[in-house]
Coordinates of C-alpha atoms in Angstrom, one line a residue:
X906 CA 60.9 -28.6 -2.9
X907 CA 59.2 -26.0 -1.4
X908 CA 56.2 -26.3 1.4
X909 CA 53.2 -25.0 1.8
X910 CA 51.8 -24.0 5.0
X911 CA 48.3 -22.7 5.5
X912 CA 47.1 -21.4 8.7
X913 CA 43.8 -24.0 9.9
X914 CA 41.5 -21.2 11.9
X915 CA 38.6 -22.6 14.1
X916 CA 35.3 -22.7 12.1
X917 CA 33.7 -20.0 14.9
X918 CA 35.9 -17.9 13.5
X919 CA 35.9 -17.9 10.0
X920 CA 32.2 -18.1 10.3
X921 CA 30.8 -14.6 10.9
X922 CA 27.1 -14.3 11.2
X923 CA 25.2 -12.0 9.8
X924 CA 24.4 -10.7 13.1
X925 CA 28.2 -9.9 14.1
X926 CA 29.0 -8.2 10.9
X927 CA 25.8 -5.7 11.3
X928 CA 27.1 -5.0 14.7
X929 CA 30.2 -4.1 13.9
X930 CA 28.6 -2.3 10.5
X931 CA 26.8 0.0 13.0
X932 CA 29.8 0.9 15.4
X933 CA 32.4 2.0 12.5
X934 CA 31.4 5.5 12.3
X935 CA 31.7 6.7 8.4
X936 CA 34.7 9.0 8.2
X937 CA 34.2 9.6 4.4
X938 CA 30.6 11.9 5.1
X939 CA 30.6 15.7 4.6
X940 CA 27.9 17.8 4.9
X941 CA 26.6 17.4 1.5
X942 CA 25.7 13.7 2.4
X943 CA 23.3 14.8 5.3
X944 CA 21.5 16.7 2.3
X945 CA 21.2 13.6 0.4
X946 CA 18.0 11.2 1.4
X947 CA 19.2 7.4 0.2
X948 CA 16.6 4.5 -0.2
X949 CA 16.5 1.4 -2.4
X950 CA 14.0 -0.4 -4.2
X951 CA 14.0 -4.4 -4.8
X952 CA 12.6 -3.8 -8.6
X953 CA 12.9 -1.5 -11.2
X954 CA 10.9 1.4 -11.7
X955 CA 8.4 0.8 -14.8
X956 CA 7.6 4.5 -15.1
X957 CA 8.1 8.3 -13.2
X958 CA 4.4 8.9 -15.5
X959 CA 1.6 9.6 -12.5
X960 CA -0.8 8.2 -15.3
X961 CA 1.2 4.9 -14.9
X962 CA 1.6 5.5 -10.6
X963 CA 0.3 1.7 -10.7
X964 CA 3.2 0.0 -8.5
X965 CA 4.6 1.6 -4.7
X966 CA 7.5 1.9 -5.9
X967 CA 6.5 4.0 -8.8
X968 CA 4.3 5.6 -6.5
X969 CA 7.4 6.8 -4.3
X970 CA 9.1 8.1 -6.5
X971 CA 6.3 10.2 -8.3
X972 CA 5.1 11.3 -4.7
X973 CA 8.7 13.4 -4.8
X974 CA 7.9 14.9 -8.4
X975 CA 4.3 15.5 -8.5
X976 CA 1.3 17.4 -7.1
X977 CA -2.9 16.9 -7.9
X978 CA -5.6 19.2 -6.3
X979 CA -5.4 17.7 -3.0
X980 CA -2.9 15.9 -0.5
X981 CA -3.5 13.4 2.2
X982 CA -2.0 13.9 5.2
X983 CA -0.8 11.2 7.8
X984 CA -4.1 10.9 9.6
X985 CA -5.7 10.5 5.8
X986 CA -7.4 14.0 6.0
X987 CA -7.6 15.3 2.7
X988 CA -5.7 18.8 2.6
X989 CA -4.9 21.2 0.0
X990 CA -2.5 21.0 -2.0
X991 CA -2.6 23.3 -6.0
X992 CA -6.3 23.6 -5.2
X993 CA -5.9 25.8 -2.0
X994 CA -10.4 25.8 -1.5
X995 CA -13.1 23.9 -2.7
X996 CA -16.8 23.8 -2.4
X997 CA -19.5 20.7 -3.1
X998 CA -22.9 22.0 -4.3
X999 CA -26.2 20.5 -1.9
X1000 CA -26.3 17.4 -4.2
X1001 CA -23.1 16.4 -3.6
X1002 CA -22.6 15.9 -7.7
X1003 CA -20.3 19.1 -8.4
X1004 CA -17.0 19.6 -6.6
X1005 CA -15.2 23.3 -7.6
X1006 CA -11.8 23.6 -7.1
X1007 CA -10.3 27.3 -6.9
X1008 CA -6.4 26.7 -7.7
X1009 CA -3.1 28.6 -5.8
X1010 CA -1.5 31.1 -8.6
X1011 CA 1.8 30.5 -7.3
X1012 CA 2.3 26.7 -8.8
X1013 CA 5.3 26.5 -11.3
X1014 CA 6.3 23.5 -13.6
X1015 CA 10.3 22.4 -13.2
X1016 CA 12.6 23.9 -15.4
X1017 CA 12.3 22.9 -19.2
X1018 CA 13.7 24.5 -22.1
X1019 CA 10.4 23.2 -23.5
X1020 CA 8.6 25.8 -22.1
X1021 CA 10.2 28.6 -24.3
X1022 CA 12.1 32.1 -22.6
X1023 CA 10.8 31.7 -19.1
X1024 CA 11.8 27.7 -18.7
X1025 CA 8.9 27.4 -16.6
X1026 CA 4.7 28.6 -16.5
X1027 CA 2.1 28.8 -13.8
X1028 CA -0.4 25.9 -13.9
X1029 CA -4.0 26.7 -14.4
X1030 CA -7.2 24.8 -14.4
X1031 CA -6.8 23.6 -18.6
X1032 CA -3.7 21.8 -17.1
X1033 CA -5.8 19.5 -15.1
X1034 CA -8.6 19.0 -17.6
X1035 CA -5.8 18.0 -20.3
X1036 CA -4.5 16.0 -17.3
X1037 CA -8.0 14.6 -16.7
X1038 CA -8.5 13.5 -20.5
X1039 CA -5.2 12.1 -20.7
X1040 CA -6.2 10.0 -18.2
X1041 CA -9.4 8.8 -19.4
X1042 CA -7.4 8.2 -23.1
X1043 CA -7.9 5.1 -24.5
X1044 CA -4.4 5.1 -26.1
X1045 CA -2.6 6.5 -23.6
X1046 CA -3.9 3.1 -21.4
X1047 CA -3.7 4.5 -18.5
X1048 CA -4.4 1.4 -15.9
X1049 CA -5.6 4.6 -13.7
X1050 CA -8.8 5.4 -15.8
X1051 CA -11.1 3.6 -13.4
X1052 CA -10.6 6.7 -10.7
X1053 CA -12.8 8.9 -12.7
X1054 CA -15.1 6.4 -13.5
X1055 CA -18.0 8.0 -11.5
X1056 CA -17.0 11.5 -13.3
X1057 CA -19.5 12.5 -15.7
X1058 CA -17.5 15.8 -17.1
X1059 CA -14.9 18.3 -16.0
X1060 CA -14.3 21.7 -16.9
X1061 CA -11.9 24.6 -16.7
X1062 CA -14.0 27.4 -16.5
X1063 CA -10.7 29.9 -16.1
X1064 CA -7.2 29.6 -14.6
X1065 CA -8.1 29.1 -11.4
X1066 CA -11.4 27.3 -11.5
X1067 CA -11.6 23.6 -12.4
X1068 CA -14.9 22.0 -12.1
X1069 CA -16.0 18.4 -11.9
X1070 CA -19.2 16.8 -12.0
X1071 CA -20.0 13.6 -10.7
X1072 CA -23.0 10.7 -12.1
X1073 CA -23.8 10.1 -8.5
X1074 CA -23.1 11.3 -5.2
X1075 CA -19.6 9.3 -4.1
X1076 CA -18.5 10.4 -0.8
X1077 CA -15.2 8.7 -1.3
X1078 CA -14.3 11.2 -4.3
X1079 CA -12.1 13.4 -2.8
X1080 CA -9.5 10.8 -1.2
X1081 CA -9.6 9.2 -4.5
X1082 CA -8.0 12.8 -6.2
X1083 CA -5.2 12.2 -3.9
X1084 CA -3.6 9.8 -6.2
X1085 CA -0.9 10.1 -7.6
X1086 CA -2.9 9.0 -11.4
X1087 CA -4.6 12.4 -10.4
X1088 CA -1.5 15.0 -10.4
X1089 CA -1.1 17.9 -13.0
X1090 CA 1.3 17.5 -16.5
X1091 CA 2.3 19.8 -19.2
X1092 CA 1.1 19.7 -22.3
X1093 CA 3.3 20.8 -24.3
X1094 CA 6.3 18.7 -22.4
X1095 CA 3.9 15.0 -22.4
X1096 CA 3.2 15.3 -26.2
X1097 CA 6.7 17.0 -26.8
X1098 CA 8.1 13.4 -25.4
X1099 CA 4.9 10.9 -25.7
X1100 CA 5.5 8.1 -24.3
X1101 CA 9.0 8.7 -23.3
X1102 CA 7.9 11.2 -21.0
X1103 CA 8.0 8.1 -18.3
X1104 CA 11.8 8.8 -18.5
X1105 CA 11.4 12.8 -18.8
X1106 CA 9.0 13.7 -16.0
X1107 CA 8.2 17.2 -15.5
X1108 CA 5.9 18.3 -12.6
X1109 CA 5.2 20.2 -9.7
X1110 CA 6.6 18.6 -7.1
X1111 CA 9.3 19.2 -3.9
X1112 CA 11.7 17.0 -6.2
X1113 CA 13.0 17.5 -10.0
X1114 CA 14.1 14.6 -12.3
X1115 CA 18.3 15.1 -12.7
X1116 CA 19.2 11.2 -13.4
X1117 CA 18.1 7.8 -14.9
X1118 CA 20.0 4.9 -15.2
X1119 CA 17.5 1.8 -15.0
X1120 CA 18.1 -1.0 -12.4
X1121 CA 21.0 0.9 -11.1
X1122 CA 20.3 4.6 -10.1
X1123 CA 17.9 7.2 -9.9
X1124 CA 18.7 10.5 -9.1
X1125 CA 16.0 13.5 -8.1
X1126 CA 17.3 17.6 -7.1
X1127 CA 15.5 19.4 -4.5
X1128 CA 13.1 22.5 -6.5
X1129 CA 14.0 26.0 -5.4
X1130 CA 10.8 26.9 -6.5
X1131 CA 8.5 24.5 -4.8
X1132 CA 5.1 26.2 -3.3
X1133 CA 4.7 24.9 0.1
X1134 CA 6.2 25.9 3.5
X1135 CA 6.6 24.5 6.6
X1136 CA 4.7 26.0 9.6
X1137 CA 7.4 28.5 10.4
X1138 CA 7.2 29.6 6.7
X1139 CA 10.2 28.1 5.7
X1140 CA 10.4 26.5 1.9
X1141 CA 10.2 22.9 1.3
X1142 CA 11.8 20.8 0.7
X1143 CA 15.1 20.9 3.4
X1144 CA 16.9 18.0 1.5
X1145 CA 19.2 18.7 -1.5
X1146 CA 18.5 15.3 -2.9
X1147 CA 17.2 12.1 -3.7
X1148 CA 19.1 8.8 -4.8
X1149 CA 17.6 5.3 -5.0
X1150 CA 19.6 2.5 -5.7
X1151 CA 18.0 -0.9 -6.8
X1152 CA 19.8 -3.9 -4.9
X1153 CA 17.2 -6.8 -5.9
X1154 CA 18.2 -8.4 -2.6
X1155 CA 16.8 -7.6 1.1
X1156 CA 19.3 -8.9 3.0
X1157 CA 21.8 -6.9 1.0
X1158 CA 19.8 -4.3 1.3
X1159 CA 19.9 -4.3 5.0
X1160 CA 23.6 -4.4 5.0
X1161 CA 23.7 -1.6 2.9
X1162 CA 21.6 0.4 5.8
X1163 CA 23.7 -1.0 8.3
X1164 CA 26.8 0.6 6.5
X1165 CA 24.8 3.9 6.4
X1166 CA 24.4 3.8 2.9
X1167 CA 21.0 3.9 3.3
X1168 CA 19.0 5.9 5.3
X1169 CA 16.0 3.7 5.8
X1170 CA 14.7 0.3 5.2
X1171 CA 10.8 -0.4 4.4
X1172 CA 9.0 -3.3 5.9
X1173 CA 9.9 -6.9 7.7
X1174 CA 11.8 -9.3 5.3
X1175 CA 12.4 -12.9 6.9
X1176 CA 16.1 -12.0 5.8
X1177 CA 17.1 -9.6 9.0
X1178 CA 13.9 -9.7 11.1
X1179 CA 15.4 -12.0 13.9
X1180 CA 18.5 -9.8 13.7
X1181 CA 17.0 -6.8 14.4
X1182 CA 13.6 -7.2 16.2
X1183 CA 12.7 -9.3 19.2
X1184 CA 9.7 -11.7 19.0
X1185 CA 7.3 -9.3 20.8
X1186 CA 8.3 -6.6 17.5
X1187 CA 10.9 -4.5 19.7
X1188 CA 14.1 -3.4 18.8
X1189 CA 17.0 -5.3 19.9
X1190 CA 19.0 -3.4 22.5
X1191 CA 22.4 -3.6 20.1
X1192 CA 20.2 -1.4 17.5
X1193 CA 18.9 1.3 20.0
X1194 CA 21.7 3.3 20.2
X1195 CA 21.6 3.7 16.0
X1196 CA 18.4 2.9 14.7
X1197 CA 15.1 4.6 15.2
X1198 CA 11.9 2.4 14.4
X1199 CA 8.4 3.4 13.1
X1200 CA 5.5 1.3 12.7
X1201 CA 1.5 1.9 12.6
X1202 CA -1.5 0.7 11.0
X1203 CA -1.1 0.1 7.3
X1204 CA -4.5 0.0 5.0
X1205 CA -3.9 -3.4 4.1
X1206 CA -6.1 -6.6 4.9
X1207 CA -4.4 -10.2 4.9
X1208 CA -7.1 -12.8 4.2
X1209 CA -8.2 -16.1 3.2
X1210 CA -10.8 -16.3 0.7
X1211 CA -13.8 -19.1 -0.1
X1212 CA -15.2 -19.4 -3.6
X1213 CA -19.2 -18.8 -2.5
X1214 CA -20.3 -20.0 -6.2
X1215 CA -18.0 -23.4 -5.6
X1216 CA -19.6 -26.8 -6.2
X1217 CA -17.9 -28.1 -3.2
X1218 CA -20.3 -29.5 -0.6
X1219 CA -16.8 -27.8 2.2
X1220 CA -16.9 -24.8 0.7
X1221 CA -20.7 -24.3 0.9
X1222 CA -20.7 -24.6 4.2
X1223 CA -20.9 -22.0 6.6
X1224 CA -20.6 -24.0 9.5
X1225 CA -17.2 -25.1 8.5
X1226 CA -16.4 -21.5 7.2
X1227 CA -17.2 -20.3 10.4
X1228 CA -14.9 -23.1 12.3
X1229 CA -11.8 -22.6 10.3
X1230 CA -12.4 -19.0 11.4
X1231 CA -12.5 -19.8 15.2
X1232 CA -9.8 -22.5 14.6
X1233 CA -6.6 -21.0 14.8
X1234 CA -4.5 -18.3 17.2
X1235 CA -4.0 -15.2 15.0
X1236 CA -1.8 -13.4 17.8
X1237 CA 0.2 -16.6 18.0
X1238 CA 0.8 -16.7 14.5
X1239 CA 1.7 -12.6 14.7
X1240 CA 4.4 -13.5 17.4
X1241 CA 6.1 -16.3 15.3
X1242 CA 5.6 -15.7 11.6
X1243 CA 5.8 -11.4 11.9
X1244 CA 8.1 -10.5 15.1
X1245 CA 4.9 -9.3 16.3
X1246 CA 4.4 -6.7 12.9
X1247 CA 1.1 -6.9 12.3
X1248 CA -2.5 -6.8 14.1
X1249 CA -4.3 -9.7 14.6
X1250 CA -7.5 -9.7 12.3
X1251 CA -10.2 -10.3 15.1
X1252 CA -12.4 -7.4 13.7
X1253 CA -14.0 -7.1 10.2
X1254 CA -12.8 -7.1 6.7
X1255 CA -12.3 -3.4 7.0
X1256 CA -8.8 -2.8 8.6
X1257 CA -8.1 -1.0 11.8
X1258 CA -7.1 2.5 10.7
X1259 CA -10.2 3.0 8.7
X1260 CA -13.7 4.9 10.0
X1261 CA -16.1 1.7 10.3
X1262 CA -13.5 -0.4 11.9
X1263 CA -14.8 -2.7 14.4
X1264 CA -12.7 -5.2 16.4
X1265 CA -15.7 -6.9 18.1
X1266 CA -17.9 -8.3 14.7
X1267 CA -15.2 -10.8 13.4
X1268 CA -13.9 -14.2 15.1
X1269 CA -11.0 -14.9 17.9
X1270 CA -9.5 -17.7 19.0
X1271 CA -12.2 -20.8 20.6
X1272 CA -10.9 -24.4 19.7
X1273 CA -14.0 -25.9 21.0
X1274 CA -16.3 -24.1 19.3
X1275 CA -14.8 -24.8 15.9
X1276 CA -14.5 -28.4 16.7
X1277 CA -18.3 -28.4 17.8
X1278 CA -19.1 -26.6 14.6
X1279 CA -17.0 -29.6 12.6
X1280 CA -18.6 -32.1 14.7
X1281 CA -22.1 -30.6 13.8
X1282 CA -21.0 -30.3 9.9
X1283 CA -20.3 -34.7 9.8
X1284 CA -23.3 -35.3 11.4
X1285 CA -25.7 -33.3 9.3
X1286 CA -23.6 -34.4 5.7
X1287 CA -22.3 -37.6 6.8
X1288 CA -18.7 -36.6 5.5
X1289 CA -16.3 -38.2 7.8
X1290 CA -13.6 -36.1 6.7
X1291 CA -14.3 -32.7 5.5
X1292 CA -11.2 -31.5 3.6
X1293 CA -10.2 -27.9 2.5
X1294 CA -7.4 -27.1 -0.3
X1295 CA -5.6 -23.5 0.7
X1296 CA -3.5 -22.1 -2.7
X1297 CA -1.6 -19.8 -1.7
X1298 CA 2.1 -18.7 -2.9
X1299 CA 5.7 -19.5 -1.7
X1300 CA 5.8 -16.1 0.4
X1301 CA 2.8 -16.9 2.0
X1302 CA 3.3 -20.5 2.2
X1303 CA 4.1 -20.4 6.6
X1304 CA 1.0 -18.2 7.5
X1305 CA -1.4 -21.5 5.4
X1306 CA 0.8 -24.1 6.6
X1307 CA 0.6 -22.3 10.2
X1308 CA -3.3 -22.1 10.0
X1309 CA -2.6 -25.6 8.3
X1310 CA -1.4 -27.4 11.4
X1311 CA -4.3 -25.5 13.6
X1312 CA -7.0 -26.2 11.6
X1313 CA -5.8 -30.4 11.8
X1314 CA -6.5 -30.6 15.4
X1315 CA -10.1 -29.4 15.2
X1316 CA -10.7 -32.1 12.9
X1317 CA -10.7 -30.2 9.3
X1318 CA -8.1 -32.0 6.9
X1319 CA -5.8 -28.9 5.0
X1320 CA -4.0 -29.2 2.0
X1321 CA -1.9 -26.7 0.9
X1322 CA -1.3 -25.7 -2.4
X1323 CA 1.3 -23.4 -3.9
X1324 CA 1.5 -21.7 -7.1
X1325 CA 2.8 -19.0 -8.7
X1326 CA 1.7 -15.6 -8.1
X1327 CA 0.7 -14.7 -11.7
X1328 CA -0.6 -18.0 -11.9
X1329 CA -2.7 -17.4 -8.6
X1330 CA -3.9 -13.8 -9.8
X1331 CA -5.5 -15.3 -12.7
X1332 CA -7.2 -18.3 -11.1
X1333 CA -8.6 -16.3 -8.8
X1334 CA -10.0 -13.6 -11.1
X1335 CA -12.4 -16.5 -13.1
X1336 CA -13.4 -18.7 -10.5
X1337 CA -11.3 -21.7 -10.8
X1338 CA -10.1 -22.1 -6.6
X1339 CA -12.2 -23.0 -3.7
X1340 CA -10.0 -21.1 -1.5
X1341 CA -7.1 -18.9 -1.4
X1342 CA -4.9 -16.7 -0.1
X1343 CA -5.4 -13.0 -1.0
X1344 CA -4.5 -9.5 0.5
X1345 CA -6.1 -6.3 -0.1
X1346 CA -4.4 -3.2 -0.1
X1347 CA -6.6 0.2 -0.1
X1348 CA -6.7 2.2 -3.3
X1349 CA -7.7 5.0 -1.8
X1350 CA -8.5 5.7 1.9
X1351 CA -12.2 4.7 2.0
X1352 CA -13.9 1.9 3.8
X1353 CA -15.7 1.7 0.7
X1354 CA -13.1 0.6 -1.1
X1355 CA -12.8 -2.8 0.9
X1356 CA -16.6 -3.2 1.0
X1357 CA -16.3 -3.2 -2.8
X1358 CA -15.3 -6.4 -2.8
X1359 CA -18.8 -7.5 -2.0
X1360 CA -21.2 -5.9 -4.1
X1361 CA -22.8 -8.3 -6.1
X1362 CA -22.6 -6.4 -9.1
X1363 CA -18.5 -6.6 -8.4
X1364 CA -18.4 -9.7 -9.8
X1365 CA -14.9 -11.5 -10.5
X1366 CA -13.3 -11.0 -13.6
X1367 CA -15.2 -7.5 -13.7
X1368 CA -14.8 -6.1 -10.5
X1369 CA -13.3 -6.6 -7.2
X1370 CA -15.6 -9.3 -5.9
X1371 CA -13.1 -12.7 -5.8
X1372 CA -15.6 -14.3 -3.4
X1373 CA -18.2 -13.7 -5.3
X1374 CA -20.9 -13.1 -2.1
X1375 CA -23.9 -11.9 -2.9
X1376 CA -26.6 -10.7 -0.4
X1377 CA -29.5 -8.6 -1.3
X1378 CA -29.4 -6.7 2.2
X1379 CA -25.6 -5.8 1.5
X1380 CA -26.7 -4.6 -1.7
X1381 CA -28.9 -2.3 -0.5
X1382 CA -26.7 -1.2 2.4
X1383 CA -24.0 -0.3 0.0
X1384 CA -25.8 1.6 -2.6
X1385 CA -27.2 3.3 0.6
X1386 CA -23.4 4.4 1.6
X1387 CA -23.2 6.5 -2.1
X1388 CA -26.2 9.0 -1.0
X1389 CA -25.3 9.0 3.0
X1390 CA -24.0 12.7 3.3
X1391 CA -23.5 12.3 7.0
X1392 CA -20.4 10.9 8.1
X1393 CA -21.4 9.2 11.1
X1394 CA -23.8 7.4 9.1
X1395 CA -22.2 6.6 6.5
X1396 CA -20.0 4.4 9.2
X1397 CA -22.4 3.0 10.6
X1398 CA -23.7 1.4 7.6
X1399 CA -19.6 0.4 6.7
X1400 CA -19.7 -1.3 10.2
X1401 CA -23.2 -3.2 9.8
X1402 CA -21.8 -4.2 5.9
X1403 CA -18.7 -5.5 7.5
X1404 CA -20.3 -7.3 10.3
X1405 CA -23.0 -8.6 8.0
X1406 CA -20.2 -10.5 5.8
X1407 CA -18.3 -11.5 8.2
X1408 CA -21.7 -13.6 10.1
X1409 CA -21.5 -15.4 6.5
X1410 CA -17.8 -15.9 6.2
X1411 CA -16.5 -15.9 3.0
X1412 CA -12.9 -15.3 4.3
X1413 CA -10.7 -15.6 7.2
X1414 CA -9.1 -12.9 7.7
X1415 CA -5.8 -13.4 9.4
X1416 CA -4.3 -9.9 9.7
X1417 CA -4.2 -6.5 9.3
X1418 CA -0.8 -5.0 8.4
X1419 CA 1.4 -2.6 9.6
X1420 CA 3.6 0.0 7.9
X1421 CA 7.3 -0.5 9.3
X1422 CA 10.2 1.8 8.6
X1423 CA 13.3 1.7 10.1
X1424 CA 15.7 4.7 9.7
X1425 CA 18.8 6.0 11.1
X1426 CA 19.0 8.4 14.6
X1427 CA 20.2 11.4 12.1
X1428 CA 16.9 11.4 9.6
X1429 CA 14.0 13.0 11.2
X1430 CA 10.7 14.1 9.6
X1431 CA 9.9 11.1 7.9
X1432 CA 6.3 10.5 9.8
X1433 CA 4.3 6.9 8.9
X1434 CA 1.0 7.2 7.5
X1435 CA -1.4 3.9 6.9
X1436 CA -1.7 4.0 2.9
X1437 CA 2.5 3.7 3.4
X1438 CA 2.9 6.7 1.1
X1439 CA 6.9 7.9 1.1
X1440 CA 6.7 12.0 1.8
X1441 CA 10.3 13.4 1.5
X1442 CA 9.5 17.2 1.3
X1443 CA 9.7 17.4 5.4
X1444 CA 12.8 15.2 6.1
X1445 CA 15.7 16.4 7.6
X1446 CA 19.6 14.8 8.0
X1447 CA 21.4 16.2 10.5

């Protein structure tokens, strides 16, 4: 008969954390690297690219990776100036309807056999106006259309002029060209492949297309002949490549930066935030040494939302609007639901980042006053126990049971509700929830854009307007903004728009985000910029 022995190890021992195994992930230095790996810029994405199409640049991650392969007219830069880009000048006539573009003539296409002897051609202004109308095709379906929806015609009136004319002034115009739904295609390469161009992309950009394999890999080559230099006139881009993997899982993914496998990681997951930031949102010391972080203000705005046109005698009022407001610590809530990632929303709707920001018209922290302002509610309506119903869903579900648990002690009863987020979306979009959780991330980088959400005429399911708040003086403010050439002005009257909504309350906004990108200490050039736009052209491994 033979034995068996097995060897009984203390459970400390056989059970690593997560923590200990990223540690020592970070000390082992990789032996395998070469030089050709410090050329090769690796990042992953959590789903699937749906299309490398700028027409379909609907989703970020699409939007990263067309960033690499694509250029419009104009660029923003990481302060949200808009620069040039293939338009190098442009002029707007006195009536600020007509914008005209004069184009660089040194703009090539990547390589295509498509393109006959040459493999390549100059772009010209009838690129973008066949770019333009393929946008605005009904059968193309582009769910970018609504960008030129305030263009009344374009025009190439020769290679290097392209002309467009507005319907009505819209000061906003040229930060909405900088979208990626805006960049130049070929002709003859988009109806070569028709819809399978999504899988064929040929631009402009710092970045080719080399490789494709869906859900696994994605592989772009740097473009010898790309236009722009840096400010010593050297050519862009300085990387060799591109490669993006697509682990569905964070946590995996954070393990795979930890290895070096990776060269950055976007954003705080729940998964590795306590491992690698401290509750004030610094880097643990056992990262310093291999890590670098970036964070800044990110165009996004994290809210709660009331249903004004609600039957609900709760919802209708603004006194209790205004209390939930008060009602809760947003900075605490920062400190133990984010790390500290994130700004406190005491300001308007309109984030920080954004010109008509103002951090002094919304609502901080005063217990008493919201339970004064519940107090007053009962006695007035007689309803011993006013009661509110936040849907929200799963991700989201700590921030409303958080403001949940705050809100109880001032004498408001919360449920909490959660749903699924398609199931959410729609509910929202027709009317049928008194109050839910919502975020709004900029389309382009205009205080407008979050103001839109107010317009009367923005009515839910046709427009932005979930809350549907109406206000005739808002009204008139906003179609003000649309004529207001001067800047200063025009910020003004985003500042008295925001301050004015947020006196009524439809929402509570909780907080405005921040863009957070951790990378290791031998990538440089990778910058932060608050619409969280990924710009490889200027990054360097080393």
């Amino acid at each position: 008969m033979v034995k068996r022995f097995s060897l009984q190890l203390p459970k400390t021992l056989i059970c690593l954390s997560v923590s200990c195994i990223v540690l020592f992930l970070f000390s082992c230095k990789d032996q395998t690297n070469t030089n050709k790996d410090n050329l090769v810029f690796r990042y992953n994405e959590h789903k699937n690219i749906g299309s490398l199409d700028p027409a379909f640049a609907k989703d970020n991650a699409d939007i990263w990776a067309i960033n690499q392969l694509f250029n419009g007219l104009v660029q923003m830069d990481e302060n949200l100036n808009v620069q040039p880009c293939i338009a190098k000048d442009w002029s707007v006539s006195e009536d600020a309807l007509t914008y005209s573009f004069i184009l660089r003539d040194d703009v090539k296409f990547h390589k295509s056999k498509l393109f006959g002897i040459d493999s390549t051609r100059i772009v010209n202004a009838r690129d973008f106006q066949y770019s333009f109308n393929r946008l605005l095709d009904k059968n193309v379906a582009s769910p970018g259309r609504w960008v030129l929806n305030k263009v009344d015609s374009f025009e190439a009136k020769n290679d290097s002029l392209f002309k467009v004319h507005l319907k009505q002034p819209f000061p906003a115009f040229l930060g909405l060209l900088t979208m990626k739904y805006c960049s130049v295609v070929p002709k003859e390469i988009v109806e070569h492949y028709g819809s399978d161009f999504r899988s064929h992309p040929i631009g402009t950009g710092p970045f080719k297309f080399k490789r494709w394999e869906e859900n696994i890999k994605l592989v772009l080559r740097k473009n010898n002949n790309y236009f722009e230099t840096d400010s010593n006139g050297n050519t862009l881009p300085y990387l060799e490549a591109i490669a993006i993997t697509f682990l569905p899982d964070k946590q995996s993914e954070f393990l795979q930066f930890a290895q070096g496998n990776i060269d950055f990681v976007s954003g705080l997951d729940a998964s590795y935030k306590d491992e690698i930031l401290t509750a004030s949102g610094k880097l643990r010391e056992s990262y310093l040494l291999d890590v670098n972080m970036i964070r800044g203000p990110y165009l996004n705005t994290e809210y709660l939302a009331f249903f004004m046109d609600s039957n609900d005698s709760e919802i209708q009022s603004q006194l209790l609007r205004k209390a939930a407001n008060y009602g809760f610590d947003r900075k605490k809530m920062m400190i133990y639901l984010r790390n500290g990632v994130g700004i406190p929303a005491n300001g308007g709707f309109i984030p920080k980042g954004l010109p008509g920001y103002d951090d002094t018209i919304g609502y901080d922290y005063q217990p008493e006053k919201a339970k004064a302002l519940v107090k007053q509610y009962i006695e007035e309506t007689q309803n011993q126990n006013p009661e509110l119903t936040i849907t929200t869903t799963s991700n989201y579900l700590s921030f409303c049971e958080f403001i949940q648990r705050e809100l109880q002690k001032i004498g408001l009863q919360i449920n909490v509700d959660v749903i699924p987020a398609a199931t959410l979306k729609d509910a929202k979009a027709n009317g049928k929830l008194n109050m839910f959780r919502a975020s709004w991330v900029a389309d382009y980088p205009d205080a407008e854009n979050y103001l839109s959400l107010y317009y009367s005429k923005n009515f839910a399911p046709n427009g932005p307007n979930y809350t549907h708040f109406k206000d005739d003086q808002f009204d008139t403010w906003y179609e003000q903004a649309f004529t207001e050439t001067n800047i200063v002005e025009r910020e003004k009257l985003y500042t008295k728009m925001d301050s004015l909504v947020m006196q009524n309350a439809p929402v509570i906004n909780m907080f405005y985000d921040e863009v957070v990108r951790f990378t290791r200490k031998n990538v440089s050039g990778l910058g932060i910029n608050p619409i969280n736009l990924l710009d490889l052209k200027r990054v360097k491994k080393e």
